[in-house]
PDB file of C-alpha atoms in Angstrom:
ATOM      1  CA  UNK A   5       0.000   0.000   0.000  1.00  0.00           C
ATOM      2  CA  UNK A   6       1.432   3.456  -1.070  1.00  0.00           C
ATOM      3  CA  UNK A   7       0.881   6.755   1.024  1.00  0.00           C
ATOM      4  CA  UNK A   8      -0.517   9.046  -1.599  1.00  0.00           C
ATOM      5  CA  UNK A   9       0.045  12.545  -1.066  1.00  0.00           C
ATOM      6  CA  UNK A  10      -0.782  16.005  -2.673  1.00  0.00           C
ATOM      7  CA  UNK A  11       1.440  16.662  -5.537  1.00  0.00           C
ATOM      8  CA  UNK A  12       3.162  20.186  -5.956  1.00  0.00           C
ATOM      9  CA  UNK A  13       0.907  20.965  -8.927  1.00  0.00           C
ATOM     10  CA  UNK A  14      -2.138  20.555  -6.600  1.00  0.00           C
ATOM     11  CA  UNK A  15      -0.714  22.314  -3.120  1.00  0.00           C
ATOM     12  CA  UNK A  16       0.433  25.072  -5.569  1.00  0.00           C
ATOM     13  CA  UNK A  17      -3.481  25.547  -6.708  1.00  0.00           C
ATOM     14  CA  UNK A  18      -4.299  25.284  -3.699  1.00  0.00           C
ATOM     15  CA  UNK A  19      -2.394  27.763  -2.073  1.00  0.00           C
ATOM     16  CA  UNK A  20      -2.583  30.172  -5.418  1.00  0.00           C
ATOM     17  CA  UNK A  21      -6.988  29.825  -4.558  1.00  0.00           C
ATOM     18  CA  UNK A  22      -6.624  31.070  -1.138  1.00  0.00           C
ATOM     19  CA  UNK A  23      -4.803  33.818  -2.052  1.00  0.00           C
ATOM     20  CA  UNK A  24      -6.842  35.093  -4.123  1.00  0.00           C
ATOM     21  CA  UNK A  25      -9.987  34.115  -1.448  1.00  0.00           C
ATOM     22  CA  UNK A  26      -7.758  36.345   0.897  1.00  0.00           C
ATOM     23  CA  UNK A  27      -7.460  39.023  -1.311  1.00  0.00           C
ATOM     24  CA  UNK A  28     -10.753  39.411  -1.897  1.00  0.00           C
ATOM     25  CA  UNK A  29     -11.914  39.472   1.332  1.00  0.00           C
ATOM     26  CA  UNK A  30      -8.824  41.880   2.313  1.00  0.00           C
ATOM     27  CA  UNK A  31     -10.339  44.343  -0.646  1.00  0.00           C
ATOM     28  CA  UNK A  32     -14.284  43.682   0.764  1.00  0.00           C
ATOM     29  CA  UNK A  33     -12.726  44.692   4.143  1.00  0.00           C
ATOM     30  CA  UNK A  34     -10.834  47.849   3.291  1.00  0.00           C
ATOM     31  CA  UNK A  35     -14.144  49.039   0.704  1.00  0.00           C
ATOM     32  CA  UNK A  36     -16.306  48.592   4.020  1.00  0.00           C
ATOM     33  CA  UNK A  37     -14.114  50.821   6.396  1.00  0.00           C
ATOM     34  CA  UNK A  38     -14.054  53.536   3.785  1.00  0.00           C
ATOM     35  CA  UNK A  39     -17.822  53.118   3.615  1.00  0.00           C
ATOM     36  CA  UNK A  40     -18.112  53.116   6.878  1.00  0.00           C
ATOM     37  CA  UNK A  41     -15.969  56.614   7.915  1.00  0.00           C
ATOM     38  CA  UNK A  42     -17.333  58.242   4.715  1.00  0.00           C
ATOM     39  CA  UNK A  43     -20.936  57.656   6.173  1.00  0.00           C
ATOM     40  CA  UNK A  44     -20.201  58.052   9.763  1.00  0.00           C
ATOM     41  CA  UNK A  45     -18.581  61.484   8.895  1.00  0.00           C
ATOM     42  CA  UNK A  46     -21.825  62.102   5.958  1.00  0.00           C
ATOM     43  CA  UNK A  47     -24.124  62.066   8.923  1.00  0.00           C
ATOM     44  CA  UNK A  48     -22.772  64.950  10.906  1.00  0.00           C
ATOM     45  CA  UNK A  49     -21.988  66.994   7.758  1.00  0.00           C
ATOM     46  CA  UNK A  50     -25.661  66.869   7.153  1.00  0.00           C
ATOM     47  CA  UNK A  51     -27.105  67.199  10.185  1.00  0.00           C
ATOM     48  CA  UNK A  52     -25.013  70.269  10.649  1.00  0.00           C
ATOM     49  CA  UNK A  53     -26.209  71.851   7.116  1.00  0.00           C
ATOM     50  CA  UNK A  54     -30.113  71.069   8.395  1.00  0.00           C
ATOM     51  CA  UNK A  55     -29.865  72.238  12.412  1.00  0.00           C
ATOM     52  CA  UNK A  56     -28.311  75.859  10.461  1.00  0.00           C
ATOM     53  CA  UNK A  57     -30.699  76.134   7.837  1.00  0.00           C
ATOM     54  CA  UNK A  58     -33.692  75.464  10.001  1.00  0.00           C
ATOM     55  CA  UNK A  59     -32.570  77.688  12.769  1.00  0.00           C
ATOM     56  CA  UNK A  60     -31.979  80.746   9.476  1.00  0.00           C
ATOM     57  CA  UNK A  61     -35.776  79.592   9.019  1.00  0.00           C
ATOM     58  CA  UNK A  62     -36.843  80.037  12.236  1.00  0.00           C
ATOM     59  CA  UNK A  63     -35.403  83.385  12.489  1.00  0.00           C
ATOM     60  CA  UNK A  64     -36.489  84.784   9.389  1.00  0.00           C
ATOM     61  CA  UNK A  65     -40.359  83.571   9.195  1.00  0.00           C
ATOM     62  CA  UNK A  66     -41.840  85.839  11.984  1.00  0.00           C
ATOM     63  CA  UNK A  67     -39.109  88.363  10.463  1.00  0.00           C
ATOM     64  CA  UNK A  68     -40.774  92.218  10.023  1.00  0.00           C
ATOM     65  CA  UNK A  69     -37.387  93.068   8.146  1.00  0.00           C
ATOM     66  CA  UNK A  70     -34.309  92.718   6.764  1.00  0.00           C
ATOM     67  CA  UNK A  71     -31.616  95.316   8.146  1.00  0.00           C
ATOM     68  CA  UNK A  72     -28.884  97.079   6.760  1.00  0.00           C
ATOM     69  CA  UNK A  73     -26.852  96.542   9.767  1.00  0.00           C
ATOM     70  CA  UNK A  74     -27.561  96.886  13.393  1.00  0.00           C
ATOM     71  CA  UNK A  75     -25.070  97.028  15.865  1.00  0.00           C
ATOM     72  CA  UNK A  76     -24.479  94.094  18.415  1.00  0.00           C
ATOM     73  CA  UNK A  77     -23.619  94.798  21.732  1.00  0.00           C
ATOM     74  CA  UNK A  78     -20.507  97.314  19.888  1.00  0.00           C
ATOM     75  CA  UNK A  79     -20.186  95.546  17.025  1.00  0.00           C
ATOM     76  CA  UNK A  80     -21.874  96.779  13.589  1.00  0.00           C
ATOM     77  CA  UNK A  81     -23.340  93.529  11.650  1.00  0.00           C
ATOM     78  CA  UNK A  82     -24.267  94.681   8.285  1.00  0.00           C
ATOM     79  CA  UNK A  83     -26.602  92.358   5.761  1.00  0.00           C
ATOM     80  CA  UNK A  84     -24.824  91.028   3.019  1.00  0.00           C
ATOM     81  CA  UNK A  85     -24.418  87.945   0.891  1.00  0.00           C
ATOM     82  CA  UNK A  86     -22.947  86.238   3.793  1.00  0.00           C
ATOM     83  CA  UNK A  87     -24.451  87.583   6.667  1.00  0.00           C
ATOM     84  CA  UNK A  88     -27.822  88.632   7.415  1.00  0.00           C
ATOM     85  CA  UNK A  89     -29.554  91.089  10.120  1.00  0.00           C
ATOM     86  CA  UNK A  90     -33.150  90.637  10.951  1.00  0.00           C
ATOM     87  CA  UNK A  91     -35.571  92.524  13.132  1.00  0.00           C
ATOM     88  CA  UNK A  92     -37.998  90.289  14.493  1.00  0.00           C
ATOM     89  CA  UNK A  93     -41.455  91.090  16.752  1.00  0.00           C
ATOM     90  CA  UNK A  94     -40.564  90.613  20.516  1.00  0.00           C
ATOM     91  CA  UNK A  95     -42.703  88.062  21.813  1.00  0.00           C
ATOM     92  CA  UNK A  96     -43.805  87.830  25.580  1.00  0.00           C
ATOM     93  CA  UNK A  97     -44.291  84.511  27.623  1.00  0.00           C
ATOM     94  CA  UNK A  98     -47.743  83.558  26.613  1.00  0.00           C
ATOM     95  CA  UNK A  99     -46.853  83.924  23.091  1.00  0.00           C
ATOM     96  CA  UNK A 100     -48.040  87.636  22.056  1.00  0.00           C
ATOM     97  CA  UNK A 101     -46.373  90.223  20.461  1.00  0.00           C
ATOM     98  CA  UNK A 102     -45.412  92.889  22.566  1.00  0.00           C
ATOM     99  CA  UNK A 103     -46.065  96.262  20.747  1.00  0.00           C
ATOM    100  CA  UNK A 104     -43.087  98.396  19.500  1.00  0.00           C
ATOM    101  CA  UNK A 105     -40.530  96.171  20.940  1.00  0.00           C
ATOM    102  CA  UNK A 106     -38.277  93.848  18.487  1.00  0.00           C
ATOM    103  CA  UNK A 107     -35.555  91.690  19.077  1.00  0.00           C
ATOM    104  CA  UNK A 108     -32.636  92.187  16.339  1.00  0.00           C
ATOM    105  CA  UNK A 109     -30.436  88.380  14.893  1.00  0.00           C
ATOM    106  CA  UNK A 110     -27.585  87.861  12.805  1.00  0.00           C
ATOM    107  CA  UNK A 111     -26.249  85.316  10.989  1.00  0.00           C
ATOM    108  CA  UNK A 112     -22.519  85.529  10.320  1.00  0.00           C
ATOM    109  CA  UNK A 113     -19.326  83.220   9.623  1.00  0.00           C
ATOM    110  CA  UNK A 114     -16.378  82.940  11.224  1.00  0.00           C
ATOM    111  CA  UNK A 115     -13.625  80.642   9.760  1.00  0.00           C
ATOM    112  CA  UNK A 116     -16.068  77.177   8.839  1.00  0.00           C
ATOM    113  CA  UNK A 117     -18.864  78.282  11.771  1.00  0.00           C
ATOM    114  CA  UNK A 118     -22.124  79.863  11.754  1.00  0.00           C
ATOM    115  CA  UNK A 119     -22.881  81.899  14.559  1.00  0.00           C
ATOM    116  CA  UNK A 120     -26.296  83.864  15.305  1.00  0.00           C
ATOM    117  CA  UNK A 121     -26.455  86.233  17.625  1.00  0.00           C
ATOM    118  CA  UNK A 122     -30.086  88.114  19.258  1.00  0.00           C
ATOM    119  CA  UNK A 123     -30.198  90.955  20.929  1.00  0.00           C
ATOM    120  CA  UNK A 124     -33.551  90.863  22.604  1.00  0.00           C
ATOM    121  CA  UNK A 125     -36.302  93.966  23.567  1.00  0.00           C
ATOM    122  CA  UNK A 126     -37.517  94.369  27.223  1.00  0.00           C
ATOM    123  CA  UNK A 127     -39.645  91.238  28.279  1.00  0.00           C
ATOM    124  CA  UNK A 128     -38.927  88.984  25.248  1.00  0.00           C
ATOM    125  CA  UNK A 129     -38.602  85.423  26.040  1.00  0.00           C
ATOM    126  CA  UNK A 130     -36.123  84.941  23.160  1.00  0.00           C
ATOM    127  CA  UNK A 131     -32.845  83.875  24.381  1.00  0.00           C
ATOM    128  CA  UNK A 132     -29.952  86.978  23.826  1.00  0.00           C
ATOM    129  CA  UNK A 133     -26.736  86.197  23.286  1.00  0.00           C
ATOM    130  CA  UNK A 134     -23.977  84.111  20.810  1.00  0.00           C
ATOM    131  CA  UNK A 135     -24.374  80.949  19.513  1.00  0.00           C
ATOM    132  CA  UNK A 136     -22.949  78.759  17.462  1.00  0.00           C
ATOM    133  CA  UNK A 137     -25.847  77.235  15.235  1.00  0.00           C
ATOM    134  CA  UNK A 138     -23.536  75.187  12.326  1.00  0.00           C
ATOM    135  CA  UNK A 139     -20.169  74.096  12.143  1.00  0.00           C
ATOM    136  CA  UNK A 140     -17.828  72.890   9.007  1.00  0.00           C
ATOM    137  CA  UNK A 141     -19.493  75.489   6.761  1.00  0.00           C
ATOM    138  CA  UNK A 142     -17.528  75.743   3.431  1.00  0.00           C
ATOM    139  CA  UNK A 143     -20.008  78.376   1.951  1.00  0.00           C
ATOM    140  CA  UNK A 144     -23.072  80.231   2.990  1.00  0.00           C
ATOM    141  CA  UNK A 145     -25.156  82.793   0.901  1.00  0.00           C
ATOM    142  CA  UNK A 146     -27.856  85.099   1.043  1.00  0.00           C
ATOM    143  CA  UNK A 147     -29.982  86.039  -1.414  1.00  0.00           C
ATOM    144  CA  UNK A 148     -32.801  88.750  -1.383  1.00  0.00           C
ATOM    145  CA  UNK A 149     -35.275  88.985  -3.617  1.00  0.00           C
ATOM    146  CA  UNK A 150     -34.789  93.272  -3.737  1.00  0.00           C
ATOM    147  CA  UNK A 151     -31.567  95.559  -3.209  1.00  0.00           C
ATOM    148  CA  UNK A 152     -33.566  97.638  -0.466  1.00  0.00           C
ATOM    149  CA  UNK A 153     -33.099  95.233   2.313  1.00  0.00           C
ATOM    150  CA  UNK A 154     -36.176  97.449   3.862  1.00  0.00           C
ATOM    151  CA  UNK A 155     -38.370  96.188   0.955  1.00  0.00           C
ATOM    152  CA  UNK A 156     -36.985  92.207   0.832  1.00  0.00           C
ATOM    153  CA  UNK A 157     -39.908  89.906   1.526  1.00  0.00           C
ATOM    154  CA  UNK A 158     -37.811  86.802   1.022  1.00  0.00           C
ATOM    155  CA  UNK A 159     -34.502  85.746   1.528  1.00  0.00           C
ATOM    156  CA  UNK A 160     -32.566  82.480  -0.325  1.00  0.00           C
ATOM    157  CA  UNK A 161     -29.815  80.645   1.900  1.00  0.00           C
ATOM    158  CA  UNK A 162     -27.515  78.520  -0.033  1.00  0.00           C
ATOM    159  CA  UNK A 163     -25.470  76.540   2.430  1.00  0.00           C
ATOM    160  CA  UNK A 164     -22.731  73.713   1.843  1.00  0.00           C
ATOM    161  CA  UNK A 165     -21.076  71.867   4.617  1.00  0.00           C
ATOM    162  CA  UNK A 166     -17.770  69.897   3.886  1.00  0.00           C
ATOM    163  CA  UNK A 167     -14.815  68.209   5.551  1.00  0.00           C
ATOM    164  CA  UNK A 168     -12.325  65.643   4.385  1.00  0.00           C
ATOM    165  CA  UNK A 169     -12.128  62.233   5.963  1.00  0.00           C
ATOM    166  CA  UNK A 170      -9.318  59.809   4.720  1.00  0.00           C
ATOM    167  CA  UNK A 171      -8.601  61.985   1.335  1.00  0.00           C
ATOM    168  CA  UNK A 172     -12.375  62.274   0.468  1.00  0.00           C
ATOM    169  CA  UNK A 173     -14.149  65.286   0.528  1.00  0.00           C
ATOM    170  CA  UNK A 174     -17.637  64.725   2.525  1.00  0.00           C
ATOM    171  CA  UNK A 175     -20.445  67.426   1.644  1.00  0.00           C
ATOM    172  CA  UNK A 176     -23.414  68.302   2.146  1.00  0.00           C
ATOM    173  CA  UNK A 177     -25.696  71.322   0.137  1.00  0.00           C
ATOM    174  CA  UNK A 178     -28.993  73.121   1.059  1.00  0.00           C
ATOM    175  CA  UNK A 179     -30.881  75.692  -0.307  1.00  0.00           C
ATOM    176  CA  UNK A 180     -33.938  77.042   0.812  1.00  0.00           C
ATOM    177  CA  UNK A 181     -35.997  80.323  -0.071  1.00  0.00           C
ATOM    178  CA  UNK A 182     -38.126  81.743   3.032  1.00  0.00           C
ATOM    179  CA  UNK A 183     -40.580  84.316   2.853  1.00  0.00           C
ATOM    180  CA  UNK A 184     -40.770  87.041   6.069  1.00  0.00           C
ATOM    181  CA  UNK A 185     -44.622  86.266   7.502  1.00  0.00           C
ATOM    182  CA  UNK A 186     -44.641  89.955   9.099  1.00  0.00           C
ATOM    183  CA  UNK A 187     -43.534  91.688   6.390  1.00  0.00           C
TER     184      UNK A 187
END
C-alpha cells in the first residue's frame, strides 16, 4: 500500500486559490471601512447643514425686516451675501407680540462656523446672546429677492457643509428660499 500525497501541482493551486480568497476578502474589508468613515462622517456633515438652515428659518419667518446693519452689543453687523440682520417682533411669555418692541439676529461666519447672535427687547422670552448654530461650513449665501433690504420679503440661503475624511471630501448642500410672515 502506497501513502498518496498532494502533488506540488495541486498544493500550488491550492495555495494560489486562497490567495486570491484572501485578497478578496482583504479588498471587501478595506471598501467597508471607507464606507463606513465616509458615512459616519456624511451624517454629521448633514445634520449640521439642516440644524443651520432650520434655525436661518426660524429666524427669518416671523421676520418684520431685513436690516442694513444693526449694531451688536458694539459691534456693527451689516446684511450682506454672507451675513444677514433681521428685526424680528418681541414676543412675551404667553406667546403675544409685545407692541413696538423687536428683538434684532444675525447670521454671520467665522472661519467654517455659523454663529447667530439676538439681541432681545424688554420682556422677550427669546434667548440673547452668541451661539454657534452650524459648524464645518464651506459656503453660505444670502440672497434677497430686492436691493432695499427694507423692501426684501424673502430671503434664499444657499449653504454647503464639507470636511475631508481619509482623502475624500464629505459634503453636504442646502438651499432654501423663506418668505418674512410679518412683512
Amino acid at each position: 500500500m502506497k501513502n498518496r500525497g498532494f502533488t506540488l501541482t495541486e498544493t500550488v493551486i491550492v495555495i494560489g486559490l486562497y490567495v486570491v480568497i484572501l485578497l478578496a476578502i482583504t479588498n471587501a474589508y478595506l471598501s467597508f471601512t471607507r464606507l463606513y468613515a465616509y458615512q459616519q462622517t456624511f451624517v454629521p456633515v448633514a445634520q449640521s447643514a439642516g440644524g443651520a438652515l432650520d434655525a436661518i428659518t426660524a429666524a427669518v419667518l416671523p421676520a418684520s425686516q431685513v436690516l442694513a446693519q444693526y449694531t451688536f452689543s458694539g459691534t456693527t453687523r451689516s446684511s450682506s451675501s454672507t451675513a444677514l440682520v433681521i428685526e424680528s417682533p418681541s414676543y412675551n411669555s404667553s406667546g403675544s407680540i409685545i407692541v413696538g418692541k423687536y428683538d434684532y439676529i444675525v447670521f454671520y461666519l467665522s472661519g467654517t462656523d455659523l454663529y447667530r447672535v439676538t439681541a432681545i427687547g424688554a420682556g422677550s422670552v427669546r434667548t440673547a446672546g452668541t451661539k454657534r448654530v452650524g459648524s464645518m461650513v464651506n459656503s453660505l449665501t444670502f440672497t434677497y429677492d430686492n436691493t432695499d433690504f427694507a423692501l426684501v420679503t424673502n430671503v434664499d440661503t444657499d449653504i454647503i457643509t464639507q470636511t475631508v475624511v481619509r482623502g475624500q471630501t464629505v459634503g453636504s448642500r442646502l438651499h432654501q428660499q423663506t418668505f418674512l410672515r410679518n412683512k
